[in-house]
Short mmCIF file of C-alpha atoms and ligand atoms in Angstrom, two decimals:
data_model
loop_
_atom_site.label_atom_id
_atom_site.label_comp_id
_atom_site.label_asym_id
_atom_site.label_seq_id
_atom_site.Cartn_x
_atom_site.Cartn_y
_atom_site.Cartn_z
CA UNK A 251 64.21 169.69 26.01
CA UNK A 252 62.24 167.14 27.94
CA UNK A 253 60.05 168.23 30.80
CA UNK A 254 61.83 168.37 34.17
CA UNK A 255 60.94 165.55 36.54
CA UNK A 256 61.64 164.74 40.13
CA UNK A 257 61.88 161.27 41.55
CA UNK A 258 59.80 160.50 44.60
CA UNK A 259 60.97 157.54 46.63
CA UNK A 260 57.97 156.64 48.73
CA UNK A 261 57.80 154.20 51.62
CA UNK A 262 55.25 151.48 50.94
CA UNK A 263 53.85 149.06 53.46
CA UNK A 264 50.86 146.83 52.94
CA UNK A 265 50.02 145.07 56.21
CA UNK A 266 48.30 142.26 54.32
CA UNK A 267 51.20 141.27 52.10
CA UNK A 268 54.39 142.91 53.41
CA UNK A 269 56.41 141.80 56.40
CA UNK A 270 58.30 145.06 56.37
CA UNK A 271 58.24 148.38 54.52
CA UNK A 272 59.97 148.90 51.17
CA UNK A 273 60.57 151.91 48.94
CA UNK A 274 58.97 152.54 45.59
CA UNK A 275 60.18 155.14 43.11
CA UNK A 276 57.85 157.34 41.06
CA UNK A 277 58.83 159.89 38.41
CA UNK A 278 56.71 163.00 38.86
CA UNK A 279 56.59 166.18 36.73
CA UNK A 280 58.15 169.19 38.38
CA UNK A 281 56.14 172.36 38.83
CA UNK A 282 57.48 175.43 40.52
CA UNK A 283 54.32 175.85 42.61
CA UNK A 284 53.87 172.17 43.55
CA UNK A 285 54.24 170.85 47.05
CA UNK A 286 55.04 167.24 47.96
CA UNK A 287 51.34 166.63 48.51
CA UNK A 288 50.65 167.63 44.89
CA UNK A 289 53.27 165.12 43.80
CA UNK A 290 51.61 162.41 45.91
CA UNK A 291 48.22 163.30 44.44
CA UNK A 292 49.76 163.04 40.97
CA UNK A 293 51.02 159.56 41.79
CA UNK A 294 47.63 158.54 43.16
CA UNK A 295 45.76 159.94 40.13
CA UNK A 296 48.11 158.82 37.35
CA UNK A 297 50.58 156.19 38.47
CA UNK A 298 49.43 154.11 41.41
CA UNK A 299 45.96 154.21 42.93
CA UNK A 300 47.01 151.98 45.82
CA UNK A 301 49.17 154.61 47.55
CA UNK A 302 47.70 155.63 50.92
CA UNK A 303 48.32 158.89 52.78
CA UNK A 304 46.33 161.39 54.81
CA UNK A 305 45.46 164.90 53.80
CA UNK A 306 42.52 167.24 53.76
CA UNK A 307 42.94 171.01 53.64
CA UNK A 308 46.02 171.46 51.41
CA UNK A 309 46.68 174.72 53.28
CA UNK A 310 48.56 173.84 56.48
CA UNK A 311 45.48 174.05 58.66
CA UNK A 312 44.10 170.56 59.27
CA UNK A 313 47.38 168.99 60.36
CA UNK A 314 46.75 165.64 58.70
CA UNK A 315 49.51 165.52 56.05
CA UNK A 316 52.57 165.33 58.34
CA UNK A 317 55.30 163.05 56.95
CA UNK A 318 59.07 162.73 56.73
CA UNK A 319 60.48 164.38 53.61
CA UNK A 320 64.19 163.74 53.18
CA UNK A 321 64.36 162.82 56.85
CA UNK A 322 62.66 165.95 58.16
CA UNK A 323 59.12 166.02 59.59
CA UNK A 324 57.06 168.46 57.48
CA UNK A 325 53.52 169.10 56.30
CA UNK A 326 53.44 167.67 52.77
CA UNK A 327 51.18 170.56 51.74
CA UNK A 328 53.75 173.13 52.87
CA UNK A 329 56.88 171.42 51.47
CA UNK A 330 57.59 172.89 48.03
CA UNK A 331 59.34 170.69 45.46
CA UNK A 332 61.49 173.70 44.57
CA UNK A 333 63.12 173.55 48.01
CA UNK A 334 64.32 169.98 47.52
CA UNK A 335 66.79 168.20 45.27
CA UNK A 336 65.41 166.11 42.41
CA UNK A 337 65.47 162.98 44.58
CA UNK A 338 62.87 163.21 47.31
CA UNK A 339 62.34 160.51 49.90
CA UNK A 340 58.93 160.39 51.55
CA UNK A 341 58.28 158.34 54.68
CA UNK A 342 55.54 158.23 57.31
CA UNK A 343 56.06 160.34 60.46
CA UNK A 344 58.83 158.88 62.57
CA UNK A 345 58.10 157.44 66.04
CA UNK A 346 54.60 156.32 65.08
CA UNK A 347 53.73 152.79 63.93
CA UNK A 348 52.95 152.50 60.23
CA UNK A 349 49.36 151.51 59.50
CA UNK A 350 49.85 151.44 55.73
CA UNK A 351 52.18 153.33 53.35
CA UNK A 352 52.36 156.92 54.68
CA UNK A 353 49.50 156.48 57.14
CA UNK A 354 50.55 156.18 60.78
CA UNK A 355 48.77 154.94 63.90
CA UNK A 356 48.11 158.04 65.99
CA UNK A 357 46.16 156.48 68.89
CA UNK A 358 48.97 157.16 71.35
CA UNK A 359 48.92 160.89 70.68
CA UNK A 360 45.12 161.08 70.78
CA UNK A 361 45.04 159.34 74.17
CA UNK A 362 47.72 161.65 75.57
CA UNK A 363 45.95 164.71 74.26
CA UNK A 364 42.76 163.66 76.06
CA UNK A 365 44.67 163.05 79.31
CA UNK A 366 45.85 166.67 79.63
CA UNK A 367 42.24 167.97 79.49
CA UNK A 368 42.76 170.47 76.70
CA UNK A 369 39.60 172.47 77.33
CA UNK A 370 38.45 175.21 79.68
CA UNK A 371 37.70 173.96 83.18
CA UNK A 372 35.75 176.67 85.03
CA UNK A 373 36.05 177.19 88.77
CA UNK A 374 33.70 174.94 90.78
CA UNK A 375 31.75 177.80 92.30
CA UNK A 376 31.15 179.31 88.90
CA UNK A 377 27.69 178.45 87.50
CA UNK A 378 27.68 177.31 83.90
CA UNK A 379 25.25 180.09 83.17
CA UNK A 380 27.66 182.77 84.43
CA UNK A 381 27.87 185.91 82.38
CA UNK A 382 30.41 186.01 79.59
CA UNK A 383 33.96 185.96 80.87
CA UNK A 384 35.79 188.83 79.39
CA UNK A 385 39.44 188.79 78.58
CA UNK A 386 41.76 191.71 77.93
CA UNK A 387 44.04 191.61 74.87
CA UNK A 388 46.97 191.16 77.27
CA UNK A 389 45.30 188.11 78.87
CA UNK A 390 44.68 186.65 75.41
CA UNK A 391 48.29 187.26 74.44
CA UNK A 392 49.46 185.09 77.37
CA UNK A 393 48.38 181.91 75.57
CA UNK A 394 47.45 182.87 71.99
CA UNK A 395 50.56 181.35 70.44
CA UNK A 396 49.72 177.89 71.85
CA UNK A 397 46.22 177.98 70.35
CA UNK A 398 47.82 177.79 66.91
CA UNK A 399 48.69 174.10 67.35
CA UNK A 400 47.04 172.00 64.62
CA UNK A 401 47.88 168.61 66.19
CA UNK A 402 49.98 167.63 63.19
CA UNK A 403 52.41 165.64 65.40
CA UNK A 404 55.54 166.83 63.58
CA UNK A 405 56.93 167.67 67.02
CA UNK A 406 56.54 164.03 68.12
CA UNK A 407 58.40 162.87 65.02
CA UNK A 408 61.18 165.38 65.76
CA UNK A 409 61.46 164.63 69.48
CA UNK A 410 64.21 162.08 70.19
CA UNK A 411 62.95 161.66 73.77
CA UNK A 412 59.57 160.50 72.50
CA UNK A 413 61.34 158.09 70.16
CA UNK A 414 63.35 156.63 73.04
CA UNK A 415 60.64 156.82 75.73
CA UNK A 416 57.21 156.30 74.18
CA UNK A 417 55.53 156.95 77.54
CA UNK A 418 56.58 160.63 77.33
CA UNK A 419 53.47 162.83 77.03
CA UNK A 420 55.27 164.80 74.36
CA UNK A 421 55.48 168.38 73.11
CA UNK A 422 52.04 169.17 71.66
CA UNK A 423 49.98 167.67 74.51
CA UNK A 424 51.96 169.56 77.16
CA UNK A 425 51.95 172.79 75.15
CA UNK A 426 48.16 172.54 74.93
CA UNK A 427 47.87 171.91 78.67
CA UNK A 428 50.03 175.00 79.15
CA UNK A 429 47.73 176.94 76.83
CA UNK A 430 44.73 176.30 79.13
CA UNK A 431 46.76 176.83 82.29
CA UNK A 432 47.62 180.31 81.07
CA UNK A 433 44.02 181.18 80.20
CA UNK A 434 42.45 183.63 82.67
CA UNK A 435 39.08 181.85 82.35
CA UNK A 436 40.47 178.47 83.37
CA UNK A 437 40.69 176.93 86.84
CA UNK A 438 41.89 173.45 85.89
CA UNK A 439 45.63 173.80 86.42
CA UNK A 440 45.78 171.52 89.48
CA UNK A 441 44.06 168.72 87.55
CA UNK A 442 46.47 169.09 84.63
CA UNK A 443 49.55 169.35 86.85
CA UNK A 444 48.92 165.79 88.06
CA UNK A 445 49.57 164.63 84.51
CA UNK A 446 52.07 167.09 83.07
CA UNK A 447 54.30 167.60 86.12
CA UNK A 448 54.85 163.83 86.44
CA UNK A 449 57.96 162.02 85.22
CA UNK A 450 56.37 161.11 81.89
CA UNK A 451 55.30 164.73 81.65
CA UNK A 452 57.76 167.59 81.39
CA UNK A 453 60.57 165.77 83.21
CA UNK A 454 61.15 163.39 80.30
CA UNK A 455 62.04 166.46 78.24
CA UNK A 456 65.72 167.39 78.09
CA UNK A 457 65.14 170.51 75.99
CA UNK A 458 66.53 169.29 72.70
CA UNK A 459 64.31 171.96 71.16
CA UNK A 460 63.69 170.01 67.93
CA UNK A 461 59.91 170.25 68.40
CA UNK A 462 59.97 174.03 68.10
CA UNK A 463 62.32 173.93 65.13
CA UNK A 464 59.96 171.76 63.07
CA UNK A 465 56.63 173.27 64.24
CA UNK A 466 54.89 174.59 61.10
CA UNK A 467 52.81 177.02 63.15
CA UNK A 468 55.59 178.45 65.35
CA UNK A 469 53.85 177.32 68.51
CA UNK A 470 57.19 176.77 70.29
CA UNK A 471 56.26 173.73 72.36
CA UNK A 472 59.83 173.55 73.74
CA UNK A 473 59.28 176.94 75.36
CA UNK A 474 55.99 175.78 76.86
CA UNK A 475 57.64 172.70 78.38
CA UNK A 476 60.43 174.69 80.00
CA UNK A 477 57.88 177.13 81.42
CA UNK A 478 55.91 174.22 82.89
CA UNK A 479 59.14 172.89 84.45
CA UNK A 480 59.84 176.25 86.08
CA UNK A 481 56.26 176.62 87.34
CA UNK A 482 56.27 173.04 88.70
CA UNK A 483 59.56 173.68 90.49
CA UNK A 484 58.16 176.85 92.05
CA UNK A 485 55.11 174.78 93.15
CA UNK A 486 57.41 172.27 94.82
CA UNK A 487 59.30 174.91 96.76
CA UNK A 488 56.10 176.59 97.84
CA UNK A 489 54.64 173.31 99.00
CA UNK A 490 57.71 172.09 100.89
CA UNK A 491 59.38 175.24 102.14
CA UNK A 492 56.47 177.63 102.45
CA UNK A 493 53.39 175.52 103.15
CA UNK A 494 51.58 178.57 104.49
CA UNK A 495 51.70 180.28 101.08
CA UNK A 496 48.69 179.49 98.94
CA UNK A 497 49.42 178.53 95.36
CA UNK B 195 40.92 143.55 56.62
CA UNK B 196 43.49 142.81 59.24
CA UNK B 197 45.65 145.39 60.98
CA UNK B 198 49.36 144.82 61.44
CA UNK B 199 51.03 148.13 62.29
CA UNK B 200 54.76 148.15 61.61
CA UNK B 201 56.96 149.64 64.34
CA UNK B 202 60.30 151.17 63.31
CA UNK B 203 63.00 150.77 65.93
CA UNK B 204 64.95 153.81 67.08
CA UNK B 205 68.64 153.24 67.76
CA UNK B 206 69.28 153.79 71.46
CA UNK B 207 72.94 154.64 70.94
CA UNK B 208 73.15 156.33 67.55
CA UNK B 209 69.93 158.36 67.34
CA UNK B 210 71.74 161.70 67.60
CA UNK B 211 73.77 161.06 64.44
CA UNK B 212 70.62 161.35 62.34
CA UNK B 213 70.23 165.13 62.47
CA UNK B 214 72.64 168.07 62.90
CA UNK B 215 70.25 169.54 65.46
CA UNK B 216 70.58 166.44 67.61
CA UNK B 217 74.35 166.74 67.35
CA UNK B 218 74.16 170.36 68.49
CA UNK B 219 72.08 169.23 71.47
CA UNK B 220 74.65 166.56 72.36
CA UNK B 221 77.41 169.17 72.11
CA UNK B 222 75.52 171.42 74.51
CA UNK B 223 75.10 168.57 76.98
CA UNK B 224 78.55 167.01 76.66
CA UNK B 225 80.45 170.31 76.99
CA UNK B 226 79.25 170.58 80.59
CA UNK B 227 81.75 167.82 81.42
CA UNK B 228 84.60 170.24 80.76
CA UNK B 229 83.23 172.53 83.48
CA UNK B 230 83.20 169.57 85.88
CA UNK B 231 86.77 168.74 84.82
CA UNK B 232 87.90 172.27 85.57
CA UNK B 233 86.24 172.16 88.98
CA UNK B 234 88.35 169.05 89.71
CA UNK B 235 91.49 170.97 88.72
CA UNK B 236 90.55 173.72 91.17
CA UNK B 237 89.98 171.15 93.92
CA UNK B 238 93.39 169.69 93.15
CA UNK B 239 94.86 173.21 93.43
CA UNK B 240 93.37 173.65 96.88
CA UNK B 241 94.80 170.29 97.91
CA UNK B 242 98.27 171.29 96.67
CA UNK B 243 97.93 174.61 98.51
CA UNK B 244 97.28 172.74 101.74
CA UNK B 245 100.41 170.70 101.16
CA UNK B 246 102.67 173.74 101.31
CA UNK B 247 104.44 176.21 99.12
CA UNK B 248 106.52 173.80 97.01
CA UNK B 249 103.53 171.66 96.13
CA UNK B 250 101.49 174.71 95.14
CA UNK B 251 104.28 176.16 92.99
CA UNK B 252 104.56 172.81 91.25
CA UNK B 253 100.83 172.92 90.60
CA UNK B 254 101.12 176.42 89.10
CA UNK B 255 104.00 175.27 86.92
CA UNK B 256 101.93 172.36 85.67
CA UNK B 257 99.15 174.81 84.75
CA UNK B 258 101.62 176.95 82.80
CA UNK B 259 103.05 174.02 80.85
CA UNK B 260 102.07 173.64 77.16
CA UNK B 261 99.74 170.79 78.11
CA UNK B 262 98.18 172.89 80.86
CA UNK B 263 97.60 175.80 78.48
CA UNK B 264 96.09 173.53 75.85
CA UNK B 265 93.78 172.08 78.51
CA UNK B 266 92.69 175.58 79.48
CA UNK B 267 91.99 176.56 75.88
CA UNK B 268 89.91 173.46 75.24
CA UNK B 269 87.98 173.85 78.50
CA UNK B 270 87.42 177.54 77.80
CA UNK B 271 86.07 176.83 74.32
CA UNK B 272 83.72 174.14 75.67
CA UNK B 273 82.59 176.31 78.56
CA UNK B 274 81.86 179.22 76.21
CA UNK B 275 79.91 176.95 73.87
CA UNK B 276 77.96 175.48 76.78
CA UNK B 277 77.16 178.88 78.24
CA UNK B 278 76.20 180.51 74.96
CA UNK B 279 74.02 177.57 73.91
CA UNK B 280 72.06 177.82 77.18
CA UNK B 281 71.86 181.61 77.25
CA UNK B 282 70.49 181.62 73.72
CA UNK B 283 67.48 179.49 74.69
CA UNK B 284 66.55 181.46 77.83
CA UNK B 285 63.84 183.53 76.08
CA UNK B 286 61.90 180.29 75.51
CA UNK B 287 61.96 179.31 79.17
CA UNK B 288 61.50 182.79 80.60
CA UNK B 289 59.40 184.95 78.29
CA UNK B 290 58.61 188.35 79.75
CA UNK B 291 55.26 189.84 78.83
CA UNK B 292 54.67 193.54 79.35
CA UNK B 293 51.11 194.54 78.55
CA UNK B 294 50.21 193.08 75.18
CA UNK B 295 53.69 192.38 73.93
CA UNK B 296 56.60 190.16 74.81
CA UNK B 297 60.04 191.58 75.52
CA UNK B 298 62.25 190.67 72.57
CA UNK B 299 64.39 187.58 73.01
CA UNK B 300 67.54 189.57 72.33
CA UNK B 301 66.96 191.65 75.46
CA UNK B 302 66.57 188.55 77.66
CA UNK B 303 69.66 186.90 76.20
CA UNK B 304 71.55 190.19 76.45
CA UNK B 305 70.61 190.54 80.12
CA UNK B 306 72.16 187.13 80.77
CA UNK B 307 75.39 188.09 79.04
CA UNK B 308 75.35 191.39 80.95
CA UNK B 309 74.93 189.62 84.29
CA UNK B 310 77.66 187.19 83.31
CA UNK B 311 80.11 190.02 82.58
CA UNK B 312 79.25 191.87 85.82
CA UNK B 313 79.67 188.73 87.94
CA UNK B 314 82.93 187.83 86.18
CA UNK B 315 84.29 191.33 86.83
CA UNK B 316 83.22 191.09 90.48
CA UNK B 317 85.04 187.77 90.84
CA UNK B 318 88.17 189.18 89.20
CA UNK B 319 87.96 192.21 91.49
CA UNK B 320 87.69 189.98 94.57
CA UNK B 321 90.63 187.96 93.28
CA UNK B 322 92.67 191.16 93.13
CA UNK B 323 93.11 191.14 89.36
CA UNK B 324 92.78 194.94 89.11
S1 LIG C 191 46.57 168.84 54.16
FE1 LIG C 191 45.89 169.94 55.89
S2 LIG C 191 47.75 170.44 56.86
FE2 LIG C 191 48.44 169.58 55.01
#
């Protein structure tokens, strides 16, 4: 019996010669323990050295191997061949421009991430040299889940709102803003609210929930966005109906 | 080497056909229209009531006709789908943390169903159904 093979149909795009993307088919040996990334590495090593794609850790940690496999955004290093039919279609992450083959242009996400200030902003009156700021396990638990984000951008590829309205800040950036807002050591919420409570912030989200369904780290960005909406609404009521109450 | 990123267009009208999860989302959103439609029926009922007994009885008869019953069944099914689909996502929007652990999602969803049943019974009680 001949060795079992799967057929990988990979999107190819060479900006120097192609006017639009095309698909190229590669027969790849099937191994029970192989993931799609192994299949791509096999192609690169044995069939076609010109194929471009991003990867680094091969263990779902670095977040660089996100791509569409049979129409679903996944980490190529976490997508086992055994979970797919023998015909597998591999495309670059949806909603991002294609730089070359499976490599996308991620500048938009990087800029949005920077805008939400995803780092601890201490209170102004707190000297940088202040003693260590202790946190109870309960305080850590408030935001721990959101620290697991690996910036893989699968949620942006899954989010139809981002596809239709590219100005939308998007799931991961807002979930990370929420992560710092919920941190007991942080005092930067007002600065972040300016960005995330705007129209292109949470209000472009209609709670499709696709981001949380595809998140490989179970961060649940959809939950974070709804919580930001509720908190922003409470802010509005406090500001307009109860101006004497301090936030 | 020159850069020439290729942008794939997203269909503005057919995007939700691509994935079953988008279809489920559209179902959740579209089924709210049936609740609006039923509110209109109630408004019509009040109007008929103001027009006198005969008009109101005619309205009740129309509700009891096969078409009226079918309408009710469809609206009920849509309203149930709409309600359940929203209740089931409430733990995401309103997580409750007690100490170091979060209250399980089932409890939060269950509390919504519980409140729904209590309020429905209260409305039926006020309407003299018991
Ligand atoms: S290679 Fe690092 S996440 Fe897949």
